[in-house]
Coordinates of C-alpha atoms in Angstrom, one line a residue:
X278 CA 1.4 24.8 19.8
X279 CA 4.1 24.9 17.7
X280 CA 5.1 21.3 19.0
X281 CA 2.0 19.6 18.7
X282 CA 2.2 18.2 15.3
X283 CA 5.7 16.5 15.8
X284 CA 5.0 15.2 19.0
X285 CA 1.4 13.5 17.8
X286 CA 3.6 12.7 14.6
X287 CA 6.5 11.2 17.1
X288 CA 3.9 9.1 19.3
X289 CA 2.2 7.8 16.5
X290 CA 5.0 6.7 14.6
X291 CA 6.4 4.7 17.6
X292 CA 3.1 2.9 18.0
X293 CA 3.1 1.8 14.4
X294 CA 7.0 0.6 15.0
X295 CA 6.0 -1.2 17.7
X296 CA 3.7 -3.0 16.3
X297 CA 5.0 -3.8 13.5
X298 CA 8.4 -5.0 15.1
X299 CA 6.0 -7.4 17.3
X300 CA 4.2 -8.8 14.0
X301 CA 7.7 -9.3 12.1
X302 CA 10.1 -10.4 15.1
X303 CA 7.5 -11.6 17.6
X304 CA 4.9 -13.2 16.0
X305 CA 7.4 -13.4 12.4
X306 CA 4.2 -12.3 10.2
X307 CA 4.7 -10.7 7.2
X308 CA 2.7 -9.8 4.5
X309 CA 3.6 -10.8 1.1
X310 CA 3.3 -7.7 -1.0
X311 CA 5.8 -5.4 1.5
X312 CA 8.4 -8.4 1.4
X313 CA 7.9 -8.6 -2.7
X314 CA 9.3 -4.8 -2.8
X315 CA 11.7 -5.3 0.0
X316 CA 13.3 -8.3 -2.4
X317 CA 13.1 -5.6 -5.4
X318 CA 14.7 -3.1 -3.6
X319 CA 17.9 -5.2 -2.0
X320 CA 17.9 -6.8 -5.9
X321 CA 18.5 -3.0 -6.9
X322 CA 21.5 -2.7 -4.4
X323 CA 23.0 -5.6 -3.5
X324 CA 22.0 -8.1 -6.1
X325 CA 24.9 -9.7 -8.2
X326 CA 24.1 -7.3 -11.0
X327 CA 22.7 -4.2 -8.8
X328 CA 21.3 -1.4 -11.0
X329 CA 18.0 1.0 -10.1
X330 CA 15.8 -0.7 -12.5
X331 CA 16.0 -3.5 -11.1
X332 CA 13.5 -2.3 -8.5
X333 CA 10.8 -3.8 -11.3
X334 CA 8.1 -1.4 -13.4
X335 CA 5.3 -3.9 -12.0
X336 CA 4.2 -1.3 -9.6
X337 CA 4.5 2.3 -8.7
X338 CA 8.0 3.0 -7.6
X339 CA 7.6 5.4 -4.5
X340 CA 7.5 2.0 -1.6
X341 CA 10.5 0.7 -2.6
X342 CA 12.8 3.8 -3.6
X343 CA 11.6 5.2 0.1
X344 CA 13.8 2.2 1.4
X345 CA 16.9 1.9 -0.7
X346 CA 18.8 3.8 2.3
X347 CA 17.9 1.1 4.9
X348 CA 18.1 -1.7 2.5
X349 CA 21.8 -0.8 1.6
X350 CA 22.5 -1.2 6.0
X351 CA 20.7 -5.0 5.2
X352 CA 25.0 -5.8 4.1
X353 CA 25.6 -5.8 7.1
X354 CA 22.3 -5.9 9.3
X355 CA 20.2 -8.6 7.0
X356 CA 17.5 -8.9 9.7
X357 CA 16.8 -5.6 7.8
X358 CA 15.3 -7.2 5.0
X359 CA 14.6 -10.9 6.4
X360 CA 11.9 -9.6 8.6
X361 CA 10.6 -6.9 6.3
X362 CA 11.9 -3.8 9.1
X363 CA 12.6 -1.4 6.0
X364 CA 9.3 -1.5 5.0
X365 CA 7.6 -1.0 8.3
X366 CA 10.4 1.9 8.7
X367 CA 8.9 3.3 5.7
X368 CA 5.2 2.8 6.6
X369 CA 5.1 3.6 10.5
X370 CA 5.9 7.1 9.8
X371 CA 3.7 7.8 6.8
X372 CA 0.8 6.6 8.7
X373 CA 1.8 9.1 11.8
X374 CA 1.6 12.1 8.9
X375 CA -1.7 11.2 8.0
X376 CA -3.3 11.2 11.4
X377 CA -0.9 14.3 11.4
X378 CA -3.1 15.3 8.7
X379 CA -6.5 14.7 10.1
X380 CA -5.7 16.6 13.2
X381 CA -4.8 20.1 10.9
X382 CA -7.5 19.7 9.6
X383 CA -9.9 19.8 12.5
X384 CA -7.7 22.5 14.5
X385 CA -7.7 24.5 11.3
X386 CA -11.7 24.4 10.6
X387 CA -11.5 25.7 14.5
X388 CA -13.2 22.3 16.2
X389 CA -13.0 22.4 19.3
X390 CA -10.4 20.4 21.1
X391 CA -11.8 17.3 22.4
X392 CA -13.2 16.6 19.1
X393 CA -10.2 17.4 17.1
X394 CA -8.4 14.8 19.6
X395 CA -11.5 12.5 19.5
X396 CA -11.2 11.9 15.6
X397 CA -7.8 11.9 16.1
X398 CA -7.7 9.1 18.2
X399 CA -10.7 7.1 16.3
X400 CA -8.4 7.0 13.0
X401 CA -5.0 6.5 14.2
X402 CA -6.0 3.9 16.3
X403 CA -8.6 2.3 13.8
X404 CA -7.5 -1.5 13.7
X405 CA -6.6 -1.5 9.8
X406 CA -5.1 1.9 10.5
X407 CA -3.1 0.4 13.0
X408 CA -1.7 -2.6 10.6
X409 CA -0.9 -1.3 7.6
X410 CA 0.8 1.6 9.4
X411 CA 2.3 -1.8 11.0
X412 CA 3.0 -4.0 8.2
X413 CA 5.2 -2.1 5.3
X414 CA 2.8 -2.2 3.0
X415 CA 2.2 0.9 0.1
X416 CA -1.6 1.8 1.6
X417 CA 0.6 3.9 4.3
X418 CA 1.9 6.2 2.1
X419 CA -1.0 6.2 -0.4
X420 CA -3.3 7.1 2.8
X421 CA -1.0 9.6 3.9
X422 CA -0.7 11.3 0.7
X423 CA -4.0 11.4 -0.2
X424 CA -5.4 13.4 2.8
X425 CA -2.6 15.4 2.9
X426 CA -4.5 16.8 -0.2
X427 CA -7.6 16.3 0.6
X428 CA -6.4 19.2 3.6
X429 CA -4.8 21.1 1.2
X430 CA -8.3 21.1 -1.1
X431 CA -10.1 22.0 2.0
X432 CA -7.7 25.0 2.6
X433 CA -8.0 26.1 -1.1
X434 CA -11.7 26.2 -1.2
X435 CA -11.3 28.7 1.4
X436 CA -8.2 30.8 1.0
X437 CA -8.1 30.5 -2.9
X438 CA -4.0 30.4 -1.7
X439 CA -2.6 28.7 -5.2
X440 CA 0.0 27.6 -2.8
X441 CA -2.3 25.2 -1.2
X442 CA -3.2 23.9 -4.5
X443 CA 0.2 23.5 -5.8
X444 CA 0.9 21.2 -2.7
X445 CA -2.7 19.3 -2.9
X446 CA -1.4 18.7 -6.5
X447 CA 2.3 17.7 -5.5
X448 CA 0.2 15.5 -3.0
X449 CA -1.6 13.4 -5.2
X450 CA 1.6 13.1 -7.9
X451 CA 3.1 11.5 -5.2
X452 CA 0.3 9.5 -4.3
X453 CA 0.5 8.2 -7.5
X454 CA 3.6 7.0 -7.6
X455 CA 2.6 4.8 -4.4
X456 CA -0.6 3.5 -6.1
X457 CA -1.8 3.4 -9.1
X458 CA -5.8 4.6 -7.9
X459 CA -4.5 8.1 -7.5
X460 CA -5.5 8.7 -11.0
X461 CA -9.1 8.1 -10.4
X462 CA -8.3 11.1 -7.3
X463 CA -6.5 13.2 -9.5
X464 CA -8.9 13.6 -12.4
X465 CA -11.8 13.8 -10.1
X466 CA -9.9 16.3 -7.7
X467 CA -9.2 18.2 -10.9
X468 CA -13.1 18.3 -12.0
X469 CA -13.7 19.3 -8.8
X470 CA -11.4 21.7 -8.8
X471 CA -12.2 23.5 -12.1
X472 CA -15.6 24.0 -11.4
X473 CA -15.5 25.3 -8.1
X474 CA -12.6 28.0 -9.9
X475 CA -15.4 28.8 -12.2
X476 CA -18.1 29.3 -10.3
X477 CA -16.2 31.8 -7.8
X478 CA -14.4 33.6 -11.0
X479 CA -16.8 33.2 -14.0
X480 CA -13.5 33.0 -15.8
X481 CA -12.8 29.9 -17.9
X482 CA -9.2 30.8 -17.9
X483 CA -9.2 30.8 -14.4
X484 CA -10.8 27.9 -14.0
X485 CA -8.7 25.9 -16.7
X486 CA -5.5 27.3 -15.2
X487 CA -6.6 26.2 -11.6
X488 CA -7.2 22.5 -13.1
X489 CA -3.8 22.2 -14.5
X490 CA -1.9 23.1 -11.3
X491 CA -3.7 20.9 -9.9
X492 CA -3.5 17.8 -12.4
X493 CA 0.1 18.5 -13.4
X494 CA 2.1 16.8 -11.1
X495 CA -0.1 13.5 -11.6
X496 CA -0.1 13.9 -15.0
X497 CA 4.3 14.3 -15.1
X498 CA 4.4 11.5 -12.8
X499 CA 2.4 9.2 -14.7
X500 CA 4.7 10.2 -17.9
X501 CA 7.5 9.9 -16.5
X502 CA 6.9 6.6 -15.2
X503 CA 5.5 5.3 -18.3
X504 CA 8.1 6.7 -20.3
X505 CA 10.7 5.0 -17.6
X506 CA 9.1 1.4 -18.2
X507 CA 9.1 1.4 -21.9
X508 CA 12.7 2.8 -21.8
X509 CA 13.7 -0.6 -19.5
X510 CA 11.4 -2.7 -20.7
X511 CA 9.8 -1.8 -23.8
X512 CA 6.6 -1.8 -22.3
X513 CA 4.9 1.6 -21.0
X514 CA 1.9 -0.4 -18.7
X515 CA 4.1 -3.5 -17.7
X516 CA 1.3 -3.7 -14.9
X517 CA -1.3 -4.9 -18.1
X518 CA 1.1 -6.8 -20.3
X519 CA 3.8 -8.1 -17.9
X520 CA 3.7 -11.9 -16.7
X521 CA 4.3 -10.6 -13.6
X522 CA 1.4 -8.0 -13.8
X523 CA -1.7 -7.7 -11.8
X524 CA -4.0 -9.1 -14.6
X525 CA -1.4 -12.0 -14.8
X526 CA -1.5 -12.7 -11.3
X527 CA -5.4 -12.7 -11.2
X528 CA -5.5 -14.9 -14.0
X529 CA -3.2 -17.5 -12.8
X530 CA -4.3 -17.4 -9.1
X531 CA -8.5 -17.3 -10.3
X532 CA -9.0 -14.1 -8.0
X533 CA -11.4 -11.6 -8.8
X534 CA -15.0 -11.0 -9.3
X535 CA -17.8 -12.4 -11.8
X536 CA -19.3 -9.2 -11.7
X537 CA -22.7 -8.4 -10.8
X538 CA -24.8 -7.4 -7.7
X539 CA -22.5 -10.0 -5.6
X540 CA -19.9 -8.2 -6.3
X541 CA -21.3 -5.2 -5.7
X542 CA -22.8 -6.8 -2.4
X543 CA -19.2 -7.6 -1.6
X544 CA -17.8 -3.9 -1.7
X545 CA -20.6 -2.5 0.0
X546 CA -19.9 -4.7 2.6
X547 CA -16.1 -4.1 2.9
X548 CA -16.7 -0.4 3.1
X549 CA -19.8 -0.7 6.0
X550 CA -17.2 -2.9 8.0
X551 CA -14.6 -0.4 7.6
X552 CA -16.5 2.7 8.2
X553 CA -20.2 1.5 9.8
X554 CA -21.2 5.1 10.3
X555 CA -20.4 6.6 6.9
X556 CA -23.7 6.7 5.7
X557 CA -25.2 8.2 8.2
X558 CA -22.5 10.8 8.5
X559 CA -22.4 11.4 4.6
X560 CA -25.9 12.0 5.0
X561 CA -25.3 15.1 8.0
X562 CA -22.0 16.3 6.4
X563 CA -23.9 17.2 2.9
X564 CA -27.1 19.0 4.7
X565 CA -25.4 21.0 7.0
X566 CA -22.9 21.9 4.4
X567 CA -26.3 22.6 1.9
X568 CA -27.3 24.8 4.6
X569 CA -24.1 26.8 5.3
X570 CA -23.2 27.0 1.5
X571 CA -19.9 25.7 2.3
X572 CA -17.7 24.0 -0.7
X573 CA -14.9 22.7 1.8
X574 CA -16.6 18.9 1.7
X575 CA -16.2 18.8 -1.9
X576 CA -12.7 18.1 -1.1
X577 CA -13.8 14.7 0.1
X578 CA -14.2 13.2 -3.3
X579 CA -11.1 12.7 -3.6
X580 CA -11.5 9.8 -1.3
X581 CA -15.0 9.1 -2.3
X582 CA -13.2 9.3 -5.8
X583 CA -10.5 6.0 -4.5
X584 CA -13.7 4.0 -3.3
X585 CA -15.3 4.2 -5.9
X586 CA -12.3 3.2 -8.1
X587 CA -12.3 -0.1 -5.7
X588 CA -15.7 -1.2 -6.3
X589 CA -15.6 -0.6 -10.2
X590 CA -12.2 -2.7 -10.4
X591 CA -13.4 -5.6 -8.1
X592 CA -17.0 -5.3 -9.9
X593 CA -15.0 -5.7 -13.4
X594 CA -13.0 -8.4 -11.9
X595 CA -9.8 -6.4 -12.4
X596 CA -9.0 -7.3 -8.4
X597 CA -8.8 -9.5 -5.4
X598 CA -11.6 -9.2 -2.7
X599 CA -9.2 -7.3 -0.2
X600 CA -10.3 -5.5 2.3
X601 CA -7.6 -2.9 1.7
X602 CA -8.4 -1.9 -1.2
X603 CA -11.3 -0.4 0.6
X604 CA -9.1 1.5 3.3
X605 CA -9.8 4.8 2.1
X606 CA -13.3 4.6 3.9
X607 CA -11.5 5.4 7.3
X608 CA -9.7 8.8 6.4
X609 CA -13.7 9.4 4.6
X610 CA -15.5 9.1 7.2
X611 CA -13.4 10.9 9.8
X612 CA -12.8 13.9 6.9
X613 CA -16.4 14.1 6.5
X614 CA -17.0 14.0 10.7
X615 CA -15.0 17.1 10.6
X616 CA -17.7 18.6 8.3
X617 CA -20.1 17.9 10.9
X618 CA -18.7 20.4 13.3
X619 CA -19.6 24.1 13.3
X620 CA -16.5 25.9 11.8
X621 CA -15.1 28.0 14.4
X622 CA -14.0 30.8 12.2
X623 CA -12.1 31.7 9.2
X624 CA -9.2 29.6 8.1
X625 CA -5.1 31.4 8.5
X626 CA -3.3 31.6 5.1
X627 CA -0.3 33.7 5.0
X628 CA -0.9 34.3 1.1
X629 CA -4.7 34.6 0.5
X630 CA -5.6 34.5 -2.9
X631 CA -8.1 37.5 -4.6
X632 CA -11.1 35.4 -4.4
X633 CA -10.4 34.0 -0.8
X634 CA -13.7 33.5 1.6
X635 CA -14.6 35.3 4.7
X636 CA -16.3 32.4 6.9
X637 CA -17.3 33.6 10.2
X638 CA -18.1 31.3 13.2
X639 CA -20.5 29.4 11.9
X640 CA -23.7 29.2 14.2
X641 CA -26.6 27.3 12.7
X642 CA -25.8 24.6 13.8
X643 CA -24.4 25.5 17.2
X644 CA -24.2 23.7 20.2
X645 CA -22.6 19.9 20.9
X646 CA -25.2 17.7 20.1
X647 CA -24.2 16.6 16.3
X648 CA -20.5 16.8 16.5
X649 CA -21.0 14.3 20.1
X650 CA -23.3 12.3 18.1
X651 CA -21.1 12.0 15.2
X652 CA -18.1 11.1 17.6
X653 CA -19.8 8.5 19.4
X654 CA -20.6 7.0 16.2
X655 CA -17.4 6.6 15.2
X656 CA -15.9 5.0 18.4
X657 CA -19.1 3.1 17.9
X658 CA -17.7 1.7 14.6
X659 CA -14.3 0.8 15.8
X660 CA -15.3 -3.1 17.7
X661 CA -16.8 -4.1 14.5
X662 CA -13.7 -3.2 12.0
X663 CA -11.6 -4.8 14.0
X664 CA -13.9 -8.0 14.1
X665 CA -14.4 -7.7 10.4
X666 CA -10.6 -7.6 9.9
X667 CA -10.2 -11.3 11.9
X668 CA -13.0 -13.2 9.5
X669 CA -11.9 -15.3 7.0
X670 CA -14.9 -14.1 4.6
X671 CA -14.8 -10.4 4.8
X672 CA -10.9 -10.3 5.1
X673 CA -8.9 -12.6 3.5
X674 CA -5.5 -11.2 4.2
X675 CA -6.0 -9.7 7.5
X676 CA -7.8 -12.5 8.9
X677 CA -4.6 -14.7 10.2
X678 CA -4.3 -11.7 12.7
X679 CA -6.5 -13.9 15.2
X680 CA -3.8 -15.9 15.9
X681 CA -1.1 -13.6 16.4
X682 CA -3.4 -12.2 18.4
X683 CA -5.6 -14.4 20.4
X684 CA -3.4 -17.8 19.5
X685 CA -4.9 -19.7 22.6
X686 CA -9.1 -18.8 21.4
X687 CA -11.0 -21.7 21.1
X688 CA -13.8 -19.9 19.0
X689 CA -12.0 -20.6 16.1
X690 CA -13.3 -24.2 14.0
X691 CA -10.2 -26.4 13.7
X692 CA -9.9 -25.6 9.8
X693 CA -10.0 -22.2 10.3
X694 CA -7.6 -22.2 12.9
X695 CA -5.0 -24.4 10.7
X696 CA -5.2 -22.0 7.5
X697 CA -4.4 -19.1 9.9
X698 CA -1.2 -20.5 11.5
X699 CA -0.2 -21.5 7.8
X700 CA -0.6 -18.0 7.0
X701 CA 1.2 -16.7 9.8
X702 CA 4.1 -19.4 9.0
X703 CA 4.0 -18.1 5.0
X704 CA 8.0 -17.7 4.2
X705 CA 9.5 -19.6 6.9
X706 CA 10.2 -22.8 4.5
X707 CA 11.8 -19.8 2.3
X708 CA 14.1 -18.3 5.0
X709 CA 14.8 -22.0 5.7
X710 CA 16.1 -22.4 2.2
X711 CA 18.1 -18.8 2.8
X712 CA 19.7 -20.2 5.5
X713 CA 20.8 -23.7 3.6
X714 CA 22.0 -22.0 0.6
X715 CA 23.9 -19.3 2.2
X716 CA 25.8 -21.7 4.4
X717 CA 27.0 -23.8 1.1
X718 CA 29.4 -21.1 0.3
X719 CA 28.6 -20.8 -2.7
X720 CA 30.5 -18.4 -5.6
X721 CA 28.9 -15.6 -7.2
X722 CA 25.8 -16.6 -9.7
X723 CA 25.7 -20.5 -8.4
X724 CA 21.7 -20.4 -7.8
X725 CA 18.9 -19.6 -10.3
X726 CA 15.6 -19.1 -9.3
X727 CA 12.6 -16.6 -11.2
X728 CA 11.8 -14.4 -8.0
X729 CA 7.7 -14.9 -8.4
X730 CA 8.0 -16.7 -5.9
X731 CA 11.4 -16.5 -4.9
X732 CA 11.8 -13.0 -3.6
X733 CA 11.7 -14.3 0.3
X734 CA 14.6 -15.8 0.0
X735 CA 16.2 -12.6 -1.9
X736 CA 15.0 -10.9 1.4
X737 CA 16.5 -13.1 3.8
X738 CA 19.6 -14.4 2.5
X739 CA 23.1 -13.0 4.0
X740 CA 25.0 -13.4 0.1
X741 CA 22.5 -12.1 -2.6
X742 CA 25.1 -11.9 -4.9
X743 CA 25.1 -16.0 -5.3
X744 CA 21.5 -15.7 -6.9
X745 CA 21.2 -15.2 -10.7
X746 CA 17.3 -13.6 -11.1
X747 CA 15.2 -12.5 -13.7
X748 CA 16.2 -8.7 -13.3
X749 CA 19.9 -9.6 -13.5
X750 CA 20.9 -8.2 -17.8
X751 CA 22.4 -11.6 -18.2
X752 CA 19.2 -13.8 -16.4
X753 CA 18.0 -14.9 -20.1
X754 CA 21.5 -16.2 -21.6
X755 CA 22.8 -17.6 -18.3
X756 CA 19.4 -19.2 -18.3
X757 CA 19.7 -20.7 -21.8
X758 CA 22.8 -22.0 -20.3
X759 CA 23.0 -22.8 -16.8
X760 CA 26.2 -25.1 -16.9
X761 CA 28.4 -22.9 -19.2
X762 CA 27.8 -20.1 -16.8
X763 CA 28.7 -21.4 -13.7
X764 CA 25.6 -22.2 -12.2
X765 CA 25.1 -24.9 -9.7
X766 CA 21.7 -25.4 -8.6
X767 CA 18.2 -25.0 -10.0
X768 CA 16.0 -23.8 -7.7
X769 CA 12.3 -24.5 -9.1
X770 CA 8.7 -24.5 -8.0
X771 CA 5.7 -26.4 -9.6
X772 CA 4.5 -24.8 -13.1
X773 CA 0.9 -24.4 -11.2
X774 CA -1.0 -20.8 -10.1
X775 CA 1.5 -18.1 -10.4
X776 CA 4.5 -20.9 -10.8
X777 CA 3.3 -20.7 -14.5
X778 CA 4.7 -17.5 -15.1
X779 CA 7.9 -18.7 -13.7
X780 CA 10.9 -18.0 -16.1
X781 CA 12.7 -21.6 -15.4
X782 CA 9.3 -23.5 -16.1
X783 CA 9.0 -21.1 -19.2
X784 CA 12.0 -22.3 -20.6
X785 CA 11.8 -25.9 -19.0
X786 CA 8.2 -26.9 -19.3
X787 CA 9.7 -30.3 -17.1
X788 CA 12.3 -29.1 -14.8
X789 CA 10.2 -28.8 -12.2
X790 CA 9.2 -32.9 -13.1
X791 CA 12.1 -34.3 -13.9
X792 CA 15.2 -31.4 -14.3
X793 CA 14.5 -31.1 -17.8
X794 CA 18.3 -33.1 -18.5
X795 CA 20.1 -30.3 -16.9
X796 CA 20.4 -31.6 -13.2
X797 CA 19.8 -34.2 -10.8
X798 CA 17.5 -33.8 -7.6
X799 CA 19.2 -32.6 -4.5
X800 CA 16.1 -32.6 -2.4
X801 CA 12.6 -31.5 -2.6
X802 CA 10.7 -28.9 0.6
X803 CA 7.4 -29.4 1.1
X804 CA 6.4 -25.7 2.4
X805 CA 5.2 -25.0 5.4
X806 CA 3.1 -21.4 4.5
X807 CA 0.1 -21.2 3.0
X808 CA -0.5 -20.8 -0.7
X809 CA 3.2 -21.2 -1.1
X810 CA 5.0 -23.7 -3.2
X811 CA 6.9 -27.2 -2.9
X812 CA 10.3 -26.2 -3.7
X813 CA 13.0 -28.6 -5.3
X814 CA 17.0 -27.9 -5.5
X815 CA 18.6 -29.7 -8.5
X816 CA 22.4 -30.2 -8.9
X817 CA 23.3 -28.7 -12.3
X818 CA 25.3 -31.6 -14.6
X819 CA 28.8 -30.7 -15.3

């Protein structure tokens, strides 16, 4: 028994690897957002001015310092970094712990085995569960942590063990530091929390106490990071005021929502794609646990607390339409599945705490019929997330997956079909232009670039060292500069979308034109990906 857990940990994680070593080597697609931190996190290490800080204060830290000690191998493995393997190394296992995760928590509520392994199965092998354990992206680890404490909660209503608390609360601090929507978890958690405490001790001490375990960890990382940014940067919230910030990126790019019932329309939809049988088993999981008096499903708002923070950002227009963003649905509706089940006894702590519960079998609602209901549901579910994920209008990112898939389907109109191989072939022109550059021989600091849309060639090139970027000290005078400091080539992109906020076209409104007088053209790359820029090399004037 003892085993279990790392061998279910083991076999997941290899699945995840697998698959994501087939998206990146076999089918080379990679998803922007893991190859942006993989870039950060070889600029921190092997860049031509390497320092930590260098990872960037954009977003939460915990994605790209996870990698530093497979990024430091890309020296002398680069296919480490070209084809985004440290982030999938960092995401296939943190996928495994959370179905790890779901699994304690039906074997310790007592379910009996073939459901435990039923919801098991239906959420590790859930399509979008399956890809972003796949793809290196930070919704593994944020997934991971989060129902790591959402078990934790579940064991604390119970055992009243302050040691479960403490780790729910380590849990979502961590969490936090891989996304920033663990702060709408953590202070609901903590509401939650304090008035369960309460209500169990009539002791507002207690209660007050019970909050601040769990809040403090959130709290200190969110300090600490804050404090961190403004240190570096001068700016605490470089994710609001940055150039290179989400609100930044939606303005330039035109994402987000106008607000309003279609927006609203819009998340409800993402979340019934995701998780078709949540409402029905939301509905179940709160009247049977009305009926037994049971406060473990209050642990679930931490999740409920996540979606919720999705639809009010994307309703304010604060986010894309992703489907990820809604991802939380999956761990929710299997958490609260495992409410459906009569608990088979009282839960094992080693260190109960003075107000810890005696729960016996629970028999009002026994028998199989609602937990086999609830499970066939689920399985139920699974076809239609995983057709939702391959259509272009309720999954914009995930879509392309048809064909990497299914290359040869003909059910696909020709347009469609186009913008999906152009997604798929996103960053080839930029490995390309790796693969020119690094075979110049150029010295040290002989190419300048801004990395907004440079960072896949940071991840693919073999000398890093010969790029000066915006996180180098020296980027702004050698940029003021570019011929007294060595530099031999301009590498720009057109100051359009995102290119706006690049540093070169900042300080060059024409370079992208004309060279702006510092350089003649050396050639121009019309690029191959989708959404990706035309790229021009100019010859810096001696």
């Amino acid at each position: 028994m003892r085993t279990r857990p790392l061998v279910l940990f083991t076999a997941f994680t290899v699945l995840y690897l697998a698959v994501g070593l087939y998206l990146s080597l076999g089918a080379n697609y990679l998803q922007g957002d893991a190859l942006s931190r993989v870039a950060d996190t070889r600029a921190a290490l092997l860049s031509r001015d390497p320092h930590l800080a260098a990872i960037g204060f954009i977003f939460t830290p915990l994605t790209a310092l996870a990698q530093l000690p497979l990024v430091g191998l890309s020296e002398w493995f680069p296919a480490l970094t070209r084809w985004s393997l440290t982030a999938v190394a960092v995401s296939a296992p943190a996928m495994a712990g959370a179905v790890t995760q779901i699994h304690a928590l039906a074997r310790e509520r007592r379910c009996p085995s073939w459901f435990t392994w039923g919801v098991t199965l239906v959420f590790g092998l859930h399509p979008m569960i399956v890809y972003y354990g796949a793809n290196g992206m930070s919704e593994a680890l944020f997934v991971f942590f989060v129902v790591w404490a959402v078990r934790r909660l579940v064991r604390w209503m119970t055992t009243d063990d302050v040691h479960d608390l403490m780790v729910a609360g380590f849990a979502l601090g961590m969490a936090y530091l891989a996304r920033y929507d663990a702060l709408a978890a953590s202070g609901t958690a903590t509401l939650v929390v304090a008035a369960v405490s309460y209500r169990r001790s009539r002791r507002t001490e207690t209660a007050i106490l019970d909050g601040v375990i769990l809040a403090a960890p959130t709290a200190l990382a969110f300090l600490a990071w804050a404090a961190t940014s403004w240190l570096v940067t001068g700016s605490a919230l470089a994710q609001f005021s940055s150039r290179y910030g989400n609100a930044a990126i939606l303005e330039q790019s035109g994402g987000g929502s106008t607000g309003g019932l279609s927006a609203l329309a819009f998340s409800a939809a993402e979340i019934v794609v995701l998780a078709p049988a949540l409402g029905v088993v939301l509905l179940v999981s709160v009247a049977l646990a009305v009926r037994r008096r049971d406060p473990e499903p209050l642990a679930a708002v931490v999740l409920v607390a996540v979606l919720g923070f999705a639809v009010f950002t994307y309703l304010r227009g604060m986010t894309f339409p992703f489907l990820r963003f809604y991802i939380s649905a999956v761990p929710l509706l299997v958490v609260l599945a495992v409410f459906c089940v009569p608990r088979g006894g009282t839960m094992r702590t080693r260190r109960p705490g003075p107000l810890a519960a005696v729960r016996p079998q629970d028999t009002l609602t026994g028998g199989r019929v609602v937990p086999v209901a609830v499970l066939l549901l689920l399985v139920a579910g699974v076809p239609l997330s995983g057709a939702a994920m391959v259509s272009p209008t309720l999954s914009q990112e995930q879509h392309a997956l048809h064909a990497v898939i299914l290359p040869e389907s003909g059910d696909r109109p020709a347009e469609v079909r186009l913008q999906q191989e152009a997604i798929v072939a996103s960053f080839d022109t930029e490995r390309r232009l790796a693969d020119y550059l690094d075979s110049l021989g150029l010295p040290e600091g002989a190419v300048i670039m801004d990395t907004v849309h440079g960072f896949p060639i940071i991840a693919s090139t073999t000398r890093p060292e010969q790029f000066v970027i915006p996180s180098d000290r020296d980027f702004v005078e050698i940029l003021n500069d570019p011929a007294a400091n060595g530099v031999r080539f301009l590498l720009t992109v057109p100051a359009e979308g995102r290119g706006t906020s690049d540093a070169l076209n900042l300080r060059y409104p024409t370079v992208h034109e004309n060279g702006a007088q510092l350089g003649s053209l050396e050639f121009e790359v019309v690029n191959s990906g989708s959404d990706r820029p035309t790229w021009r090399l100019w010859r810096v004037f001696e």
